[in-house]
XYZ file of C-alpha atoms in Angstrom:
749
model
C 206.566 187.030 64.636
C 208.228 189.782 62.629
C 207.464 193.341 63.665
C 209.580 196.456 63.432
C 211.171 197.424 66.734
C 210.989 200.734 68.509
C 208.419 202.031 70.946
C 207.386 205.673 70.794
C 207.256 207.852 73.877
C 203.534 208.275 73.358
C 202.893 204.537 73.471
C 204.971 204.228 76.599
C 202.687 206.792 78.197
C 199.621 204.788 77.221
C 201.110 201.563 78.479
C 202.093 203.202 81.743
C 198.661 204.649 82.438
C 196.691 201.528 81.616
C 197.047 199.159 84.547
C 195.956 196.021 82.773
C 197.894 196.791 79.621
C 200.999 197.333 81.697
C 200.368 194.026 83.385
C 200.160 192.398 79.950
C 196.783 190.838 80.774
C 194.765 189.339 77.930
C 191.916 188.017 80.039
C 189.682 190.803 78.751
C 190.249 189.782 75.137
C 189.486 186.140 75.884
C 186.328 187.305 77.663
C 185.421 189.418 74.627
C 185.734 186.402 72.350
C 183.627 184.300 74.702
C 181.027 187.056 74.921
C 180.676 187.706 71.192
C 181.543 184.352 69.554
C 180.749 181.795 72.277
C 180.652 178.854 69.857
C 184.119 179.718 68.584
C 185.718 181.202 71.685
C 188.034 178.257 72.314
C 189.297 178.440 68.736
C 191.050 181.765 69.321
C 194.351 182.199 71.144
C 196.265 185.371 71.891
C 199.792 186.283 72.903
C 201.503 189.537 73.784
C 204.942 189.983 72.233
C 207.573 192.676 71.970
C 207.657 194.779 68.840
C 206.253 197.760 66.993
C 203.686 199.729 68.997
C 200.067 198.695 68.461
C 200.774 195.945 65.957
C 199.268 192.514 65.454
C 199.811 189.400 63.399
C 197.109 186.791 62.748
C 197.902 183.238 61.714
C 196.285 179.843 61.353
C 196.731 177.561 64.317
C 195.796 173.990 65.052
C 192.048 174.048 65.511
C 191.672 177.798 65.121
C 193.255 181.238 64.822
C 196.160 182.753 66.733
C 196.649 186.491 67.277
C 199.966 187.945 68.408
C 200.025 191.570 69.437
C 202.188 194.166 71.102
C 199.307 195.735 73.078
C 195.961 194.525 74.342
C 194.237 197.004 72.042
C 196.119 195.612 69.049
C 194.940 192.116 69.987
C 191.335 193.321 69.884
C 191.964 194.959 66.520
C 193.614 191.808 65.210
C 190.586 189.784 66.259
C 188.329 192.316 64.534
C 190.402 192.097 61.375
C 189.827 188.370 61.288
C 186.103 188.757 61.980
C 185.562 191.329 59.251
C 188.083 190.537 56.533
C 187.997 186.757 56.752
C 184.848 185.836 58.665
C 182.538 188.299 56.926
C 180.825 189.417 60.149
C 180.784 192.629 62.157
C 179.455 194.388 65.232
C 177.189 197.433 64.878
C 175.463 199.985 67.062
C 172.296 198.035 66.334
C 173.808 194.839 67.721
C 176.559 192.271 67.294
C 176.415 189.796 64.402
C 179.766 188.256 65.286
C 178.002 185.115 66.475
C 177.257 184.404 62.797
C 180.931 183.640 62.206
C 181.106 180.571 59.901
C 181.756 177.090 61.219
C 184.356 175.785 60.608
C 186.432 178.957 60.866
C 187.803 180.209 57.535
C 191.537 179.607 57.126
C 193.889 182.514 56.502
C 196.409 180.658 54.375
C 199.070 183.240 55.134
C 199.879 185.490 58.044
C 198.046 188.824 58.211
C 199.732 191.831 59.794
C 198.398 195.173 60.929
C 199.681 198.253 62.703
C 198.133 201.496 63.900
C 199.506 204.625 62.245
C 198.871 206.721 65.369
C 199.245 205.866 69.071
C 195.884 207.373 70.098
C 192.549 206.157 68.742
C 190.065 208.324 70.586
C 186.306 208.222 71.113
C 183.549 210.406 72.605
C 182.554 214.005 72.875
C 181.708 215.191 76.371
C 178.128 215.788 75.232
C 177.736 212.244 73.811
C 177.264 211.197 77.411
C 173.950 213.064 77.345
C 172.782 213.095 73.726
C 173.258 209.324 73.399
C 174.330 207.638 76.630
C 172.442 209.654 79.257
C 170.290 206.724 80.339
C 172.388 203.739 79.279
C 172.701 200.733 81.545
C 175.702 198.429 81.577
C 174.320 196.157 78.870
C 174.238 199.108 76.480
C 177.700 200.184 77.571
C 178.953 196.649 77.044
C 177.980 196.697 73.367
C 179.526 200.123 72.948
C 182.815 199.158 74.578
C 183.115 195.962 72.539
C 182.404 198.007 69.396
C 185.180 200.416 70.387
C 187.734 197.816 71.440
C 187.392 195.721 68.308
C 187.833 198.778 66.117
C 191.069 199.555 67.933
C 190.008 202.483 70.110
C 192.345 202.784 73.088
C 191.543 206.231 74.498
C 187.846 206.644 75.398
C 186.408 209.442 77.468
C 184.864 208.289 80.767
C 182.493 210.847 82.307
C 179.908 208.539 83.885
C 179.329 209.131 87.593
C 181.471 212.280 87.795
C 179.060 214.056 90.122
C 179.601 211.626 92.999
C 183.268 212.572 93.432
C 182.515 216.239 92.796
C 179.875 216.297 95.531
C 182.280 214.670 97.993
C 184.918 217.257 97.073
C 182.501 220.142 97.578
C 181.312 218.715 100.883
C 184.889 218.502 102.110
C 185.319 222.159 101.142
C 182.441 223.043 103.468
C 179.558 223.449 101.016
C 176.140 222.254 102.139
C 174.072 219.766 100.164
C 171.641 222.570 99.369
C 174.490 224.687 97.960
C 175.637 221.783 95.810
C 172.133 220.859 94.644
C 171.644 224.430 93.477
C 174.660 223.979 91.200
C 174.163 220.554 89.600
C 172.043 219.966 86.487
C 169.599 217.242 85.477
C 170.521 213.804 84.077
C 169.997 214.807 80.446
C 172.033 218.021 80.780
C 175.039 217.148 82.906
C 177.571 217.653 80.106
C 176.918 221.381 79.993
C 177.179 221.688 83.751
C 180.532 219.926 83.488
C 181.502 222.423 80.776
C 180.486 225.383 82.942
C 177.759 226.490 80.538
C 174.806 225.944 82.852
C 174.187 225.512 86.559
C 171.141 224.353 88.407
C 168.269 222.309 87.074
C 164.839 222.970 85.633
C 162.352 220.304 86.566
C 163.824 219.537 89.985
C 167.128 218.941 91.757
C 169.417 216.085 90.749
C 168.496 213.113 93.001
C 171.246 211.408 94.973
C 169.832 208.084 93.788
C 170.917 209.086 90.283
C 174.353 210.154 91.504
C 174.904 206.894 93.354
C 173.665 204.692 90.514
C 175.882 206.432 87.965
C 178.898 206.151 90.252
C 178.319 202.409 90.535
C 177.926 202.190 86.755
C 181.195 204.054 86.209
C 183.061 201.459 88.231
C 181.856 198.746 85.862
C 182.561 200.848 82.778
C 186.118 201.661 83.853
C 186.832 198.046 84.751
C 185.676 196.896 81.327
C 187.645 199.632 79.535
C 190.811 198.523 81.297
C 190.128 194.849 80.548
C 189.859 195.712 76.862
C 193.201 197.499 76.787
C 191.817 201.012 76.850
C 193.104 203.966 78.826
C 190.043 205.864 80.059
C 190.239 209.641 80.032
C 189.086 210.563 83.522
C 187.383 213.711 84.806
C 189.186 216.297 86.895
C 188.169 219.363 88.862
C 187.518 222.035 86.232
C 187.108 225.109 88.403
C 183.347 225.573 88.073
C 181.852 225.902 91.542
C 178.544 226.603 93.301
C 177.632 230.239 93.861
C 177.920 229.740 97.608
C 181.672 229.071 97.557
C 182.746 232.762 97.736
C 180.885 233.050 101.032
C 183.082 230.310 102.483
C 186.256 231.607 100.825
C 185.835 235.378 100.476
C 189.460 235.903 99.444
C 189.399 233.302 96.688
C 189.670 234.523 93.111
C 186.272 233.547 91.717
C 184.825 235.147 88.580
C 181.517 234.786 86.772
C 181.415 233.109 83.395
C 179.498 234.412 80.424
C 175.843 233.837 79.656
C 175.257 230.773 77.518
C 172.746 230.328 74.692
C 170.134 232.701 76.048
C 169.648 230.918 79.365
C 168.507 233.122 82.273
C 171.182 234.241 84.711
C 169.862 231.853 87.330
C 170.872 228.935 85.128
C 174.128 230.169 83.594
C 177.004 232.621 84.283
C 178.733 229.831 86.200
C 181.175 230.801 88.940
C 184.760 229.932 88.011
C 187.550 229.502 90.544
C 190.638 230.770 88.770
C 193.353 228.102 88.580
C 196.136 230.300 89.911
C 194.271 230.614 93.227
C 195.657 228.155 95.837
C 192.149 226.871 96.511
C 192.005 225.456 92.983
C 194.957 223.155 93.654
C 193.431 222.127 96.980
C 190.147 221.108 95.342
C 191.939 219.409 92.476
C 193.999 217.311 94.857
C 190.896 216.415 96.828
C 188.994 215.397 93.712
C 191.734 213.273 92.176
C 192.587 211.605 95.484
C 188.973 210.562 95.935
C 188.752 209.359 92.346
C 191.913 207.310 92.711
C 190.628 205.804 95.932
C 187.445 204.778 94.137
C 188.882 203.540 90.833
C 192.557 202.804 91.475
C 195.570 205.054 91.279
C 196.905 203.647 88.003
C 193.851 203.033 85.857
C 194.694 206.258 84.024
C 196.713 209.437 84.334
C 194.983 211.256 81.464
C 192.396 213.834 82.521
C 189.759 215.695 80.540
C 189.479 219.332 81.497
C 187.654 222.031 79.483
C 187.275 225.485 80.962
C 186.144 227.691 78.078
C 183.709 225.698 76.016
C 181.494 228.419 74.489
C 182.443 230.465 77.525
C 185.103 233.122 77.006
C 187.833 233.732 79.613
C 187.612 236.595 82.076
C 190.472 238.311 80.276
C 192.076 238.059 76.861
C 195.461 239.171 78.071
C 198.039 236.553 76.966
C 199.718 236.587 80.372
C 196.383 235.879 82.055
C 195.633 232.988 79.708
C 199.102 231.537 80.286
C 198.595 231.740 84.051
C 195.257 229.898 83.776
C 196.774 226.881 82.062
C 199.939 226.974 84.145
C 197.861 226.866 87.315
C 195.570 224.175 85.949
C 198.409 221.927 84.897
C 200.322 222.493 88.112
C 197.232 221.431 90.073
C 196.963 218.229 88.045
C 200.621 217.370 88.534
C 200.435 218.142 92.259
C 197.606 215.639 92.551
C 199.049 213.118 90.083
C 202.746 213.478 89.120
C 202.080 211.597 85.865
C 199.058 213.653 84.826
C 198.398 214.473 81.179
C 195.783 217.095 80.328
C 193.333 216.371 77.491
C 191.076 219.151 76.184
C 188.607 219.653 73.365
C 189.722 222.226 70.820
C 186.165 223.275 69.955
C 186.621 226.688 71.603
C 189.223 227.731 69.046
C 186.632 227.340 66.272
C 183.379 228.278 68.013
C 184.900 231.417 69.596
C 187.461 232.144 66.898
C 186.943 235.904 67.219
C 188.288 235.701 70.761
C 190.834 232.956 70.240
C 193.380 234.649 68.062
C 196.589 232.782 67.345
C 198.400 234.920 69.901
C 195.923 233.956 72.609
C 195.907 230.280 71.645
C 199.688 230.136 71.776
C 199.735 231.883 75.142
C 197.066 229.562 76.541
C 198.849 226.419 75.400
C 202.269 227.667 76.467
C 201.247 227.591 80.119
C 201.557 223.798 79.962
C 205.247 222.841 79.901
C 206.433 220.303 77.356
C 204.568 218.900 74.386
C 203.775 215.458 75.811
C 201.892 216.763 78.835
C 198.821 217.803 76.865
C 196.544 216.272 74.226
C 194.229 218.503 72.182
C 191.232 217.151 70.316
C 190.968 219.000 67.001
C 187.256 218.458 67.328
C 185.931 219.246 63.833
C 188.897 218.323 61.669
C 186.845 217.154 58.702
C 185.322 220.601 58.143
C 186.855 223.246 60.415
C 190.381 222.124 61.349
C 192.284 224.376 63.721
C 195.597 222.509 63.711
C 196.625 224.129 60.435
C 196.194 227.708 61.656
C 198.010 227.014 64.937
C 201.164 225.388 63.550
C 200.007 221.991 64.744
C 198.927 223.441 68.104
C 202.398 224.861 68.594
C 203.871 221.418 69.072
C 201.363 219.998 71.558
C 200.027 216.498 70.873
C 196.707 216.559 69.058
C 194.098 214.206 67.619
C 192.431 214.482 64.190
C 188.724 214.165 65.008
C 185.474 213.741 63.129
C 182.564 215.622 64.693
C 179.900 215.398 61.965
C 176.824 214.824 64.159
C 175.384 217.622 66.266
C 172.790 216.940 68.920
C 172.251 213.369 67.753
C 170.576 214.579 64.551
C 169.902 211.813 62.066
C 170.127 213.059 58.468
C 172.293 211.131 56.003
C 175.545 212.929 55.123
C 179.266 212.375 54.912
C 182.517 213.176 53.159
C 184.333 209.861 52.744
C 187.091 211.370 50.653
C 188.055 213.793 53.412
C 187.938 211.066 56.053
C 190.373 208.881 54.125
C 192.751 211.619 52.986
C 192.529 214.385 55.592
C 194.124 212.526 58.518
C 197.033 211.276 56.414
C 197.687 214.738 55.018
C 197.726 216.189 58.529
C 199.972 213.415 59.831
C 202.553 213.994 57.098
C 202.415 217.794 57.150
C 205.683 219.572 58.014
C 206.201 219.795 61.764
C 203.066 217.798 62.527
C 202.517 216.861 66.166
C 199.406 214.838 65.369
C 199.298 211.711 67.501
C 195.793 210.375 67.075
C 192.614 209.833 65.100
C 189.235 209.862 66.782
C 185.482 210.311 66.788
C 183.894 213.234 68.612
C 180.316 213.188 67.331
C 177.831 214.738 69.719
C 175.427 211.852 69.232
C 175.585 208.319 67.846
C 172.556 208.174 65.559
C 173.060 206.445 62.220
C 175.596 207.165 59.465
C 177.806 204.378 60.835
C 179.726 204.209 57.576
C 181.449 207.558 58.120
C 182.619 206.585 61.588
C 183.713 203.070 60.711
C 185.877 204.240 57.841
C 187.765 206.777 59.961
C 188.581 204.253 62.686
C 189.735 201.827 59.990
C 191.843 204.553 58.378
C 193.751 204.744 61.672
C 195.199 201.336 60.722
C 196.190 202.149 57.146
C 199.125 204.309 56.071
C 197.546 204.853 52.651
C 194.051 206.176 51.900
C 191.460 203.427 51.953
C 189.921 202.749 48.554
C 186.398 204.019 49.090
C 184.704 201.850 46.477
C 186.353 198.676 47.748
C 185.766 199.640 51.355
C 182.063 200.383 50.914
C 181.522 197.167 48.979
C 183.099 195.115 51.788
C 181.303 197.116 54.465
C 177.891 196.538 52.876
C 178.632 192.832 52.349
C 179.402 192.416 56.070
C 176.416 194.493 57.039
C 174.128 192.162 55.102
C 175.692 188.721 55.741
C 173.450 186.502 53.616
C 174.294 183.977 50.956
C 174.024 185.331 47.425
C 173.732 188.986 48.396
C 171.952 190.673 45.465
C 173.964 193.171 43.463
C 171.148 195.647 44.017
C 172.149 196.019 47.689
C 175.725 196.832 46.740
C 174.543 199.199 44.013
C 172.436 201.069 46.568
C 175.518 201.739 48.680
C 177.554 202.606 45.610
C 175.052 205.351 44.863
C 174.938 206.614 48.436
C 178.717 206.524 48.904
C 179.373 208.511 45.729
C 176.684 211.139 46.334
C 175.189 211.577 49.805
C 178.429 210.396 51.429
C 180.600 212.299 48.976
C 179.496 215.749 50.068
C 182.084 218.339 49.022
C 179.894 221.343 49.849
C 181.849 223.183 52.561
C 178.700 224.803 53.945
C 176.897 221.548 54.813
C 179.538 219.342 56.440
C 177.326 217.771 59.090
C 174.215 215.648 59.427
C 171.377 217.252 57.455
C 168.480 218.229 59.679
C 164.908 217.670 58.493
C 162.941 220.916 58.664
C 159.873 219.086 59.999
C 161.877 218.750 63.250
C 162.095 222.533 63.577
C 159.473 224.811 65.102
C 157.271 225.834 62.155
C 157.775 229.310 60.754
C 157.160 231.098 57.484
C 160.829 231.683 56.799
C 164.313 230.688 57.927
C 163.876 226.915 57.876
C 165.199 225.847 54.483
C 168.710 226.114 53.038
C 170.418 226.617 56.368
C 174.154 226.019 56.283
C 176.821 225.540 58.947
C 176.877 222.706 61.425
C 173.081 222.377 61.601
C 172.344 222.467 57.885
C 168.935 221.950 56.332
C 170.180 222.585 52.798
C 170.176 219.318 50.842
C 173.417 219.107 48.804
C 172.294 216.374 46.413
C 169.422 215.458 44.094
C 166.975 213.291 46.046
C 165.550 211.352 43.112
C 168.865 210.134 41.721
C 170.354 209.354 45.135
C 168.121 208.581 48.111
C 165.127 207.432 46.082
C 167.259 205.347 43.734
C 169.075 203.712 46.663
C 165.815 202.939 48.449
C 164.364 201.259 45.369
C 167.492 199.131 45.038
C 167.394 198.082 48.694
C 163.747 197.103 48.365
C 164.591 195.202 45.193
C 167.391 193.359 46.988
C 164.997 192.414 49.772
C 162.616 190.939 47.221
C 165.373 189.045 45.428
C 166.785 187.604 48.657
C 164.065 187.338 51.342
C 166.684 186.344 53.941
C 167.790 189.998 53.938
C 164.573 191.018 55.644
C 165.660 189.121 58.757
C 168.942 191.033 58.966
C 168.479 193.822 61.554
C 170.934 196.177 59.837
C 169.207 195.746 56.476
C 165.845 196.566 58.004
C 167.421 199.550 59.781
C 168.926 200.878 56.555
C 165.717 200.500 54.577
C 163.822 202.476 57.209
C 166.618 205.048 57.459
C 166.807 205.688 53.721
C 163.001 205.818 53.482
C 163.050 208.268 56.385
C 165.470 210.470 54.474
C 163.251 210.377 51.405
C 160.260 211.582 53.419
C 162.374 214.213 55.151
C 163.462 215.647 51.812
C 159.951 215.467 50.367
C 158.682 217.440 53.364
C 160.957 220.319 52.371
C 159.393 220.355 48.903
C 155.883 220.378 50.367
C 156.782 223.140 52.802
C 158.144 225.270 49.968
C 154.839 224.867 48.127
C 152.872 225.790 51.241
C 154.868 228.973 51.808
C 154.567 229.954 48.145
C 150.820 229.379 48.262
C 150.369 231.398 51.444
C 152.478 234.278 50.154
C 150.542 234.450 46.901
C 148.187 237.430 46.824
C 145.705 235.394 44.784
C 145.478 232.433 47.178
C 142.651 231.869 49.636
C 142.167 229.840 52.802
C 141.083 226.733 50.891
C 144.236 226.846 48.751
C 146.404 227.124 51.858
C 144.559 224.248 53.532
C 145.019 222.135 50.400
C 148.744 222.965 50.288
C 149.159 222.214 53.995
C 147.400 218.871 54.176
C 150.190 216.873 52.414
C 152.650 217.951 55.125
C 150.434 216.438 57.798
C 149.856 213.295 55.758
C 153.587 212.869 55.247
C 154.284 213.189 58.969
C 151.696 210.510 59.680
C 153.357 208.245 57.127
C 156.780 208.997 58.597
C 155.606 208.153 62.101
C 154.126 204.880 60.828
C 157.399 204.041 59.075
C 159.565 204.724 62.110
C 157.327 202.636 64.344
C 158.333 199.519 62.402
C 161.924 199.519 63.686
C 163.165 199.381 67.303
C 165.952 201.881 66.640
C 163.624 204.780 65.830
C 161.398 204.925 68.907
C 160.848 207.788 71.331
C 159.396 205.214 73.718
C 162.798 203.509 73.998
C 164.443 206.802 75.039
C 161.751 207.380 77.641
C 161.825 203.779 78.870
C 165.606 203.955 79.256
C 165.197 207.069 81.384
C 162.387 205.735 83.557
C 164.120 202.425 84.301
C 166.480 204.243 86.706
C 163.592 205.316 88.956
C 163.658 202.343 91.367
C 159.893 202.120 91.069
C 159.288 205.682 92.294
C 156.553 207.374 90.240
C 157.764 210.879 91.043
C 161.373 210.003 90.188
C 160.233 208.348 86.939
C 158.295 211.502 86.022
C 161.400 213.614 86.713
C 163.522 211.401 84.464
C 160.940 211.416 81.702
C 160.744 215.202 81.828
C 164.518 215.386 81.384
C 164.379 212.974 78.452
C 161.518 214.844 76.771
C 162.960 218.296 77.327
C 166.350 217.477 75.824
C 164.950 216.354 72.457
C 162.488 219.264 72.241
C 162.806 222.606 74.053
C 166.297 222.006 75.508
C 165.745 224.384 78.368
C 162.798 225.599 80.422
C 161.739 228.071 77.732
C 163.150 226.634 74.532
C 166.593 228.202 74.906
C 168.123 225.705 72.430
C 164.853 224.640 70.875
C 165.067 221.560 68.604
C 168.859 221.358 68.786
C 168.683 217.674 69.718
C 165.683 216.826 67.543
C 165.230 213.210 66.451
C 163.441 211.270 63.739
C 161.682 209.005 66.215
C 158.255 207.400 66.085
C 156.119 209.049 68.714
C 158.090 212.266 68.619
C 157.000 212.771 65.015
C 153.395 211.759 65.634
C 152.671 213.442 68.964
C 154.927 216.496 68.772
C 156.176 217.515 65.336
C 152.865 216.691 63.679
C 150.958 218.612 66.354
C 153.105 221.698 65.776
C 152.665 221.572 62.012
C 148.926 221.058 62.323
C 148.765 224.184 64.482
C 150.905 226.067 61.979
C 148.764 225.127 58.983
C 145.618 226.031 60.928
C 147.138 229.413 61.763
C 147.946 230.123 58.119
C 144.445 229.123 57.042
C 142.886 231.370 59.680
C 145.213 234.195 58.684
C 143.963 233.975 55.114
C 140.358 233.793 56.253
C 140.577 236.868 58.507
C 143.081 238.852 56.454
C 145.264 239.230 59.545
C 148.970 239.601 58.766
C 151.334 236.791 59.725
C 152.720 237.348 63.228
C 155.982 235.456 63.781
C 156.019 236.222 67.505
C 152.528 234.805 67.942
C 153.456 231.654 66.057
C 156.643 231.201 68.072
C 154.759 231.616 71.353
C 152.178 229.045 70.293
C 154.901 226.540 69.460
C 156.594 227.118 72.807
C 153.348 226.422 74.643
C 152.910 223.172 72.704
C 156.440 222.214 73.717
C 155.918 222.998 77.390
C 152.692 221.033 77.551
C 154.177 218.056 75.709
C 157.262 218.028 77.935
C 155.205 217.510 81.076
C 153.179 214.589 79.777
C 153.640 210.903 80.566
C 154.219 208.509 77.710
C 151.566 205.874 77.224
C 148.721 207.937 78.661
C 147.821 209.893 75.533
C 145.971 208.900 72.387
C 148.105 206.861 70.006
C 151.069 206.629 72.399
C 152.530 203.153 72.089
C 155.481 201.224 73.441
C 157.646 199.129 71.154
C 157.462 198.271 67.467
C 154.251 198.356 65.448
C 153.624 197.504 61.809
C 155.524 195.732 59.070
C 158.517 197.521 57.575
C 158.106 196.068 54.108
C 154.428 196.880 53.794
C 154.980 200.412 55.027
C 157.990 201.054 52.786
C 156.022 199.797 49.791
C 153.339 202.353 50.627
C 155.947 205.078 51.077
C 157.340 204.411 47.615
C 153.877 204.263 46.087
C 152.904 207.584 47.686
C 156.083 209.640 47.835
C 158.437 208.408 45.103
């Protein structure tokens, strides 16, 4: 095997911190092959060799395919390259189709080589563990980890079960279980407790059954990560502590954090133990020692630690900021001499008024050396911070795609930026970029924009978008004689919806029907929760939907492909979402007209309600668009306890609606899910239309406060209900996708 020699210092770090990679163990890759291609598993062989970091070479072998690699992760990527580029199959969030690999296996003819252009391929945002994975079991994690490993990810975040070790650490410090319970947040909101944004729980204390189950799950997740050649990024003690700690340690330097997102003081203003206080190092050592005892001392030495996520420091003095990071890093190294600190760089964008370049440089300078820290440039595709900070003043950093906020589901992307931006950053003068990664808040659709970035991490030149999309769609719909119409649909989408150059809408587009109804402020929002639609619906979404439907008619086998059915529903969903905006605009115009009457308003409002009914019916035809699945996933952790199941369901419901006891982050994590549309969004819009009609009838002026209060009450009532007990509440899939989509086109095209 011919590979260029030379191993970077960064790769040596990764190899050192990954126990199985260091042991050169390929059992996990053989198990992956057996798991995903059982009929072909014995036809694949693997070998670790010396050579260029993260490189592979695939070749024909007697009776199968041989993959040589310099790391376990590269072996997984080599296998994936064969699957996708030569076998025509892939693995998706909706399921693995790798078992459809042809028999006999296609021959390569000549050796195929590949090499990563960066040592780190990162995945996960801290909040993904709640917006997407809050209620996952191991089977769901297994699909996710195989998806990651095959795409070459080697540095995933690993937050599951964090609270177990934290509780043990707090107990050792002398805190009572009541003190600790008062601090921890519910299962659907743990990320923001970990960030120090919120404390405590609405809806009831966090049960120890949950803590124990998640701790057990983490053990399985970490074991699988290591088997697949990944280095998990582990939690550490952040400094956020229960309010009772100052009573036990009155001389400790503990300050109160800032209020977060309008939450009441009882649920925010988290207490923060300053890292230069000796107690911080004591708690850090306790936490890491317990974690190492549970998971192994060498599974990883990379720790995630974010102290100022949407939470400004106690002081902006550069010396203070430098002392914070110096103390934090010293505590990590005292507990683990090989520790590397990983942090999200979101704060430098979200609180840019506070985080001046002087303060950023001071904060980062508290960590000695450039290899002892990794910074995730969280929103590189739209709001990069590396370029204003001189490549984070030399610290290692990762070019990340954020894109999705709250698990919102609108179609959007900027493929050109994803294929050119990372390479430009990597080759910029003085660049200390060492990775490419995904940091979306939620995994909900738009797989194309995430796949292409992870693939770009293995190409030193920009991927050809047209060629890439054509191959991607062909693998996604693996049928004989794939109609050109299917490829044309993705050509349209990739050159319009996924070619969004509008700097004000670089994120998933939110449907306004998911927002609390109001007379103004819903349409044309920009920023990272945009509702503005930066393309013409008829020539893009509608045209693509018609082509997909045409392809399904030309090749009926497509209708049995889960990803094809998903895409047809998803594109139809986007059509209805965009049409709703048009109908809403007409309703508002009608209401605001001095010459309109109640009947005119009722007539203008009825199509909105009809559309939401049609949308709910559409979404019910596919298993990936169901509120009932989210609720079922939550309730399955209840061990048969009705009260515990109700607690979990409340958490699940509240996150995707009010996001807080009183709608503090209302509709942030809204979803286009059957059941949620029909029993919640539709109910709100019906109430809104009725209010406008009554307002016209009585001549009473529109009262925004009254409307907002009514919507909040609907949300509170809905959040306390039990799925399956109300009218029209169903579990699972209902209806036929193709019949429903035909009706959608007939009605809304």
